[in-house]
Amino acid sequence: IDHEGMTYLCELIKNNTSITKLNLSGNDIDHEGMTYLCELIKNNTSITKLNLSYNEIGDSKGIRYLCEAIKINNKITDLDLGNNGIGERIRHFSEAMKNNSSITKLSLIGNNINDLDPAILGKNNQVEYLQVLSNPLTSLPMIKDNTIEALKYLKELRSGSEIMNRVRVLLVGGAGAGKTKLLNTFKNTLPDAKNDEKSTVAIDVDSLLEKIPTTTTTTTTT
């Protein structure tokens, strides 16, 4: 849809109060088309789901228009911005989300985003579903393909909680191998951790092997 077509579309539905879902995915909408669409978004009171994926709104002007619109609109709850080449301009969108209290579901799939600001969660931390697949989140490599973990991480970060990575370690070794010493060394690097004075339990592998029944094969030569 070129900017002229977008003009006609927005004019057609600007006074409509029955349309609740608007899917404009894959229409090559650029920043010119966004000028008309965003004016519609600012004043619309019925659309709650808006799909703008696979368009060309990721440039600086397109994002700026969208940011101004979501600061004002308080009806849209589900917004899909997937595959729009947003990149580093996501920081402007995150800033705008500080003033938005309605969007609870947000898709940012495939936008070449390297980092996310916790402000993306909205004015009241209301975003409950955040899709970040296929983005090179270099600062958050452990969660880049995990929607639940990404949301959890950003909420903890915004609340001021200290983010700690967790790992489970299985120490295997015979008696006297130094498992307890190694374990206490790990604990000494953590706050409020106490050393375990007791030795860790060792497994006598040799004795276990002795208990394994063996079979004897007899070969008869004629």
GROMACS .gro file of N, CA and C in nm, residues 70-149:
model
  240
   70ILE      N    1   0.170   0.577   1.989
   70ILE     CA    2   0.146   0.489   2.103
   70ILE      C    3   0.152   0.563   2.236
   71LYS      N    4   0.209   0.681   2.237
   71LYS     CA    5   0.207   0.762   2.358
   71LYS      C    6   0.065   0.808   2.388
   72ILE      N    7  -0.014   0.824   2.282
   72ILE     CA    8  -0.149   0.877   2.295
   72ILE      C    9  -0.254   0.767   2.299
   73ASN      N   10  -0.237   0.666   2.212
   73ASN     CA   11  -0.336   0.558   2.204
   73ASN      C   12  -0.337   0.474   2.331
   74ASN      N   13  -0.455   0.446   2.384
   74ASN     CA   14  -0.467   0.363   2.504
   74ASN      C   15  -0.565   0.248   2.483
   75LYS      N   16  -0.582   0.208   2.355
   75LYS     CA   17  -0.674   0.100   2.322
   75LYS      C   18  -0.603  -0.025   2.269
   76ILE      N   19  -0.496  -0.006   2.195
   76ILE     CA   20  -0.426  -0.120   2.136
   76ILE      C   21  -0.359  -0.202   2.245
   77THR      N   22  -0.390  -0.331   2.248
   77THR     CA   23  -0.332  -0.422   2.347
   77THR      C   24  -0.234  -0.520   2.284
   78ASP      N   25  -0.248  -0.544   2.154
   78ASP     CA   26  -0.167  -0.644   2.084
   78ASP      C   27  -0.104  -0.577   1.961
   79LEU      N   28   0.029  -0.563   1.963
   79LEU     CA   29   0.098  -0.493   1.854
   79LEU      C   30   0.210  -0.581   1.799
   80ASP      N   31   0.205  -0.607   1.667
   80ASP     CA   32   0.306  -0.690   1.600
   80ASP      C   33   0.391  -0.601   1.509
   81LEU      N   34   0.519  -0.588   1.544
   81LEU     CA   35   0.614  -0.508   1.466
   81LEU      C   36   0.723  -0.595   1.405
   82GLY      N   37   0.697  -0.723   1.393
   82GLY     CA   38   0.797  -0.816   1.344
   82GLY      C   39   0.850  -0.783   1.206
   83ASN      N   40   0.982  -0.805   1.187
   83ASN     CA   41   1.047  -0.791   1.056
   83ASN      C   42   1.023  -0.654   0.991
   84ASN      N   43   1.065  -0.551   1.062
   84ASN     CA   44   1.056  -0.415   1.010
   84ASN      C   45   1.190  -0.342   1.008
   85GLY      N   46   1.298  -0.413   1.036
   85GLY     CA   47   1.430  -0.350   1.033
   85GLY      C   48   1.447  -0.238   1.133
   86ILE      N   49   1.393  -0.256   1.253
   86ILE     CA   50   1.396  -0.149   1.354
   86ILE      C   51   1.538  -0.126   1.407
   87GLY      N   52   1.610  -0.232   1.436
   87GLY     CA   53   1.749  -0.220   1.481
   87GLY      C   54   1.766  -0.135   1.605
   88GLU      N   55   1.867  -0.048   1.604
   88GLU     CA   56   1.898   0.032   1.722
   88GLU      C   57   1.791   0.136   1.754
   89ARG      N   58   1.700   0.161   1.660
   89ARG     CA   59   1.593   0.257   1.686
   89ARG      C   60   1.489   0.204   1.784
   90ILE      N   61   1.508   0.080   1.829
   90ILE     CA   62   1.420   0.025   1.931
   90ILE      C   63   1.427   0.107   2.060
   91ARG      N   64   1.537   0.178   2.078
   91ARG     CA   65   1.550   0.259   2.200
   91ARG      C   66   1.447   0.372   2.202
   92HIS      N   67   1.412   0.425   2.084
   92HIS     CA   68   1.311   0.530   2.077
   92HIS      C   69   1.173   0.472   2.109
   93PHE      N   70   1.149   0.351   2.060
   93PHE     CA   71   1.021   0.286   2.088
   93PHE      C   72   1.009   0.254   2.237
   94SER      N   73   1.119   0.207   2.297
   94SER     CA   74   1.118   0.177   2.441
   94SER      C   75   1.087   0.302   2.522
   95GLU      N   76   1.144   0.413   2.480
   95GLU     CA   77   1.120   0.539   2.550
   95GLU      C   78   0.972   0.577   2.541
   96ALA      N   79   0.914   0.555   2.424
   96ALA     CA   80   0.772   0.588   2.405
   96ALA      C   81   0.683   0.497   2.489
   97MET      N   82   0.725   0.373   2.508
   97MET     CA   83   0.646   0.278   2.587
   97MET      C   84   0.634   0.319   2.732
   98LYS      N   85   0.718   0.408   2.779
   98LYS     CA   86   0.707   0.459   2.916
   98LYS      C   87   0.575   0.532   2.937
   99ASN      N   88   0.515   0.576   2.826
   99ASN     CA   89   0.389   0.650   2.834
   99ASN      C   90   0.268   0.568   2.789
  100ASN      N   91   0.292   0.440   2.759
  100ASN     CA   92   0.182   0.356   2.713
  100ASN      C   93   0.140   0.259   2.822
  101SER      N   94   0.011   0.250   2.847
  101SER     CA   95  -0.039   0.162   2.954
  101SER      C   96  -0.135   0.056   2.903
  102SER      N   97  -0.146   0.040   2.770
  102SER     CA   98  -0.243  -0.055   2.716
  102SER      C   99  -0.182  -0.178   2.649
  103ILE      N  100  -0.065  -0.164   2.586
  103ILE     CA  101  -0.006  -0.277   2.514
  103ILE      C  102   0.041  -0.385   2.610
  104THR      N  103  -0.016  -0.505   2.596
  104THR     CA  104   0.022  -0.617   2.681
  104THR      C  105   0.091  -0.728   2.603
  105LYS      N  106   0.077  -0.725   2.471
  105LYS     CA  107   0.139  -0.826   2.386
  105LYS      C  108   0.215  -0.754   2.275
  106LEU      N  109   0.347  -0.784   2.266
  106LEU     CA  110   0.432  -0.712   2.171
  106LEU      C  111   0.526  -0.809   2.101
  107SER      N  112   0.525  -0.807   1.969
  107SER     CA  113   0.614  -0.893   1.891
  107SER      C  114   0.719  -0.808   1.820
  108LEU      N  115   0.846  -0.845   1.841
  108LEU     CA  116   0.959  -0.774   1.779
  108LEU      C  117   1.046  -0.872   1.700
  109ILE      N  118   0.987  -0.979   1.651
  109ILE     CA  119   1.061  -1.083   1.581
  109ILE      C  120   1.140  -1.025   1.463
  110GLY      N  121   1.265  -1.070   1.449
  110GLY     CA  122   1.345  -1.041   1.330
  110GLY      C  123   1.367  -0.895   1.299
  111ASN      N  124   1.406  -0.816   1.399
  111ASN     CA  125   1.427  -0.673   1.379
  111ASN      C  126   1.572  -0.629   1.397
  112ASN      N  127   1.664  -0.725   1.402
  112ASN     CA  128   1.807  -0.692   1.416
  112ASN      C  129   1.832  -0.607   1.540
  113ILE      N  130   1.767  -0.645   1.650
  113ILE     CA  131   1.780  -0.572   1.776
  113ILE      C  132   1.893  -0.633   1.859
  114ASN      N  133   1.985  -0.549   1.905
  114ASN     CA  134   2.099  -0.597   1.984
  114ASN      C  135   2.074  -0.590   2.134
  115ASP      N  136   1.990  -0.498   2.176
  115ASP     CA  137   1.969  -0.480   2.319
  115ASP      C  138   1.827  -0.430   2.343
  116LEU      N  139   1.777  -0.458   2.463
  116LEU     CA  140   1.642  -0.414   2.500
  116LEU      C  141   1.646  -0.340   2.632
  117ASP      N  142   1.574  -0.232   2.639
  117ASP     CA  143   1.561  -0.154   2.761
  117ASP      C  144   1.438  -0.203   2.837
  118PRO      N  145   1.444  -0.215   2.967
  118PRO     CA  146   1.327  -0.259   3.044
  118PRO      C  147   1.204  -0.171   3.024
  119ALA      N  148   1.225  -0.049   2.976
  119ALA     CA  149   1.113   0.041   2.951
  119ALA      C  150   1.018  -0.014   2.846
  120ILE      N  151   1.065  -0.112   2.768
  120ILE     CA  152   0.982  -0.173   2.664
  120ILE      C  153   0.859  -0.240   2.725
  121LEU      N  154   0.861  -0.263   2.856
  121LEU     CA  155   0.751  -0.331   2.925
  121LEU      C  156   0.630  -0.240   2.948
  122GLY      N  157   0.645  -0.111   2.919
  122GLY     CA  158   0.531  -0.020   2.931
  122GLY      C  159   0.528   0.060   3.060
  123LYS      N  160   0.437   0.154   3.064
  123LYS     CA  161   0.426   0.247   3.177
  123LYS      C  162   0.405   0.176   3.309
  124ASN      N  163   0.321   0.072   3.307
  124ASN     CA  164   0.287   0.000   3.431
  124ASN      C  165   0.342  -0.143   3.432
  125ASN      N  166   0.447  -0.165   3.355
  125ASN     CA  167   0.502  -0.301   3.345
  125ASN      C  168   0.397  -0.400   3.296
  126GLN      N  169   0.308  -0.353   3.208
  126GLN     CA  170   0.190  -0.432   3.174
  126GLN      C  171   0.214  -0.536   3.065
  127VAL      N  172   0.327  -0.527   2.992
  127VAL     CA  173   0.352  -0.624   2.885
  127VAL      C  174   0.367  -0.763   2.944
  128GLU      N  175   0.282  -0.855   2.902
  128GLU     CA  176   0.281  -0.992   2.954
  128GLU      C  177   0.339  -1.092   2.854
  129TYR      N  178   0.346  -1.052   2.729
  129TYR     CA  179   0.399  -1.140   2.625
  129TYR      C  180   0.490  -1.058   2.535
  130LEU      N  181   0.618  -1.095   2.531
  130LEU     CA  182   0.717  -1.023   2.452
  130LEU      C  183   0.791  -1.123   2.364
  131GLN      N  184   0.771  -1.112   2.233
  131GLN     CA  185   0.832  -1.205   2.138
  131GLN      C  186   0.959  -1.142   2.080
  132VAL      N  187   1.075  -1.206   2.105
  132VAL     CA  188   1.203  -1.149   2.062
  132VAL      C  189   1.284  -1.245   1.976
  133LEU      N  190   1.222  -1.347   1.921
  133LEU     CA  191   1.294  -1.445   1.840
  133LEU      C  192   1.365  -1.380   1.722
  134SER      N  193   1.476  -1.442   1.680
  134SER     CA  194   1.551  -1.400   1.560
  134SER      C  195   1.603  -1.258   1.570
  135ASN      N  196   1.652  -1.222   1.688
  135ASN     CA  197   1.721  -1.095   1.708
  135ASN      C  198   1.859  -1.123   1.769
  136PRO      N  199   1.965  -1.056   1.722
  136PRO     CA  200   2.099  -1.079   1.778
  136PRO      C  201   2.119  -1.006   1.909
  137LEU      N  202   2.048  -1.049   2.013
  137LEU     CA  203   2.058  -0.983   2.143
  137LEU      C  204   2.193  -1.017   2.206
  138THR      N  205   2.296  -0.947   2.162
  138THR     CA  206   2.433  -0.978   2.205
  138THR      C  207   2.454  -0.956   2.354
  139SER      N  208   2.380  -0.866   2.414
  139SER     CA  209   2.395  -0.842   2.558
  139SER      C  210   2.319  -0.945   2.640
  140LEU      N  211   2.226  -1.018   2.576
  140LEU     CA  212   2.145  -1.118   2.646
  140LEU      C  213   2.142  -1.247   2.567
  141PRO      N  214   2.257  -1.305   2.536
  141PRO     CA  215   2.259  -1.423   2.449
  141PRO      C  216   2.186  -1.543   2.505
  142MET      N  217   2.176  -1.551   2.638
  142MET     CA  218   2.114  -1.669   2.698
  142MET      C  219   1.962  -1.668   2.688
  143ILE      N  220   1.903  -1.556   2.652
  143ILE     CA  221   1.757  -1.550   2.647
  143ILE      C  222   1.705  -1.508   2.510
  144LYS      N  223   1.793  -1.496   2.411
  144LYS     CA  224   1.751  -1.436   2.285
  144LYS      C  225   1.640  -1.513   2.213
  145ASP      N  226   1.628  -1.644   2.241
  145ASP     CA  227   1.523  -1.722   2.177
  145ASP      C  228   1.423  -1.774   2.278
  146ASN      N  229   1.420  -1.714   2.396
  146ASN     CA  230   1.331  -1.760   2.501
  146ASN      C  231   1.242  -1.645   2.546
  147THR      N  232   1.121  -1.643   2.498
  147THR     CA  233   1.028  -1.535   2.525
  147THR      C  234   1.002  -1.517   2.675
  148ILE      N  235   0.980  -1.627   2.746
  148ILE     CA  236   0.948  -1.622   2.889
  148ILE      C  237   1.065  -1.566   2.968
  149GLU      N  238   1.186  -1.615   2.939
  149GLU     CA  239   1.303  -1.570   3.012
  149GLU      C  240   1.336  -1.424   2.982
   0.00000   0.00000   0.00000
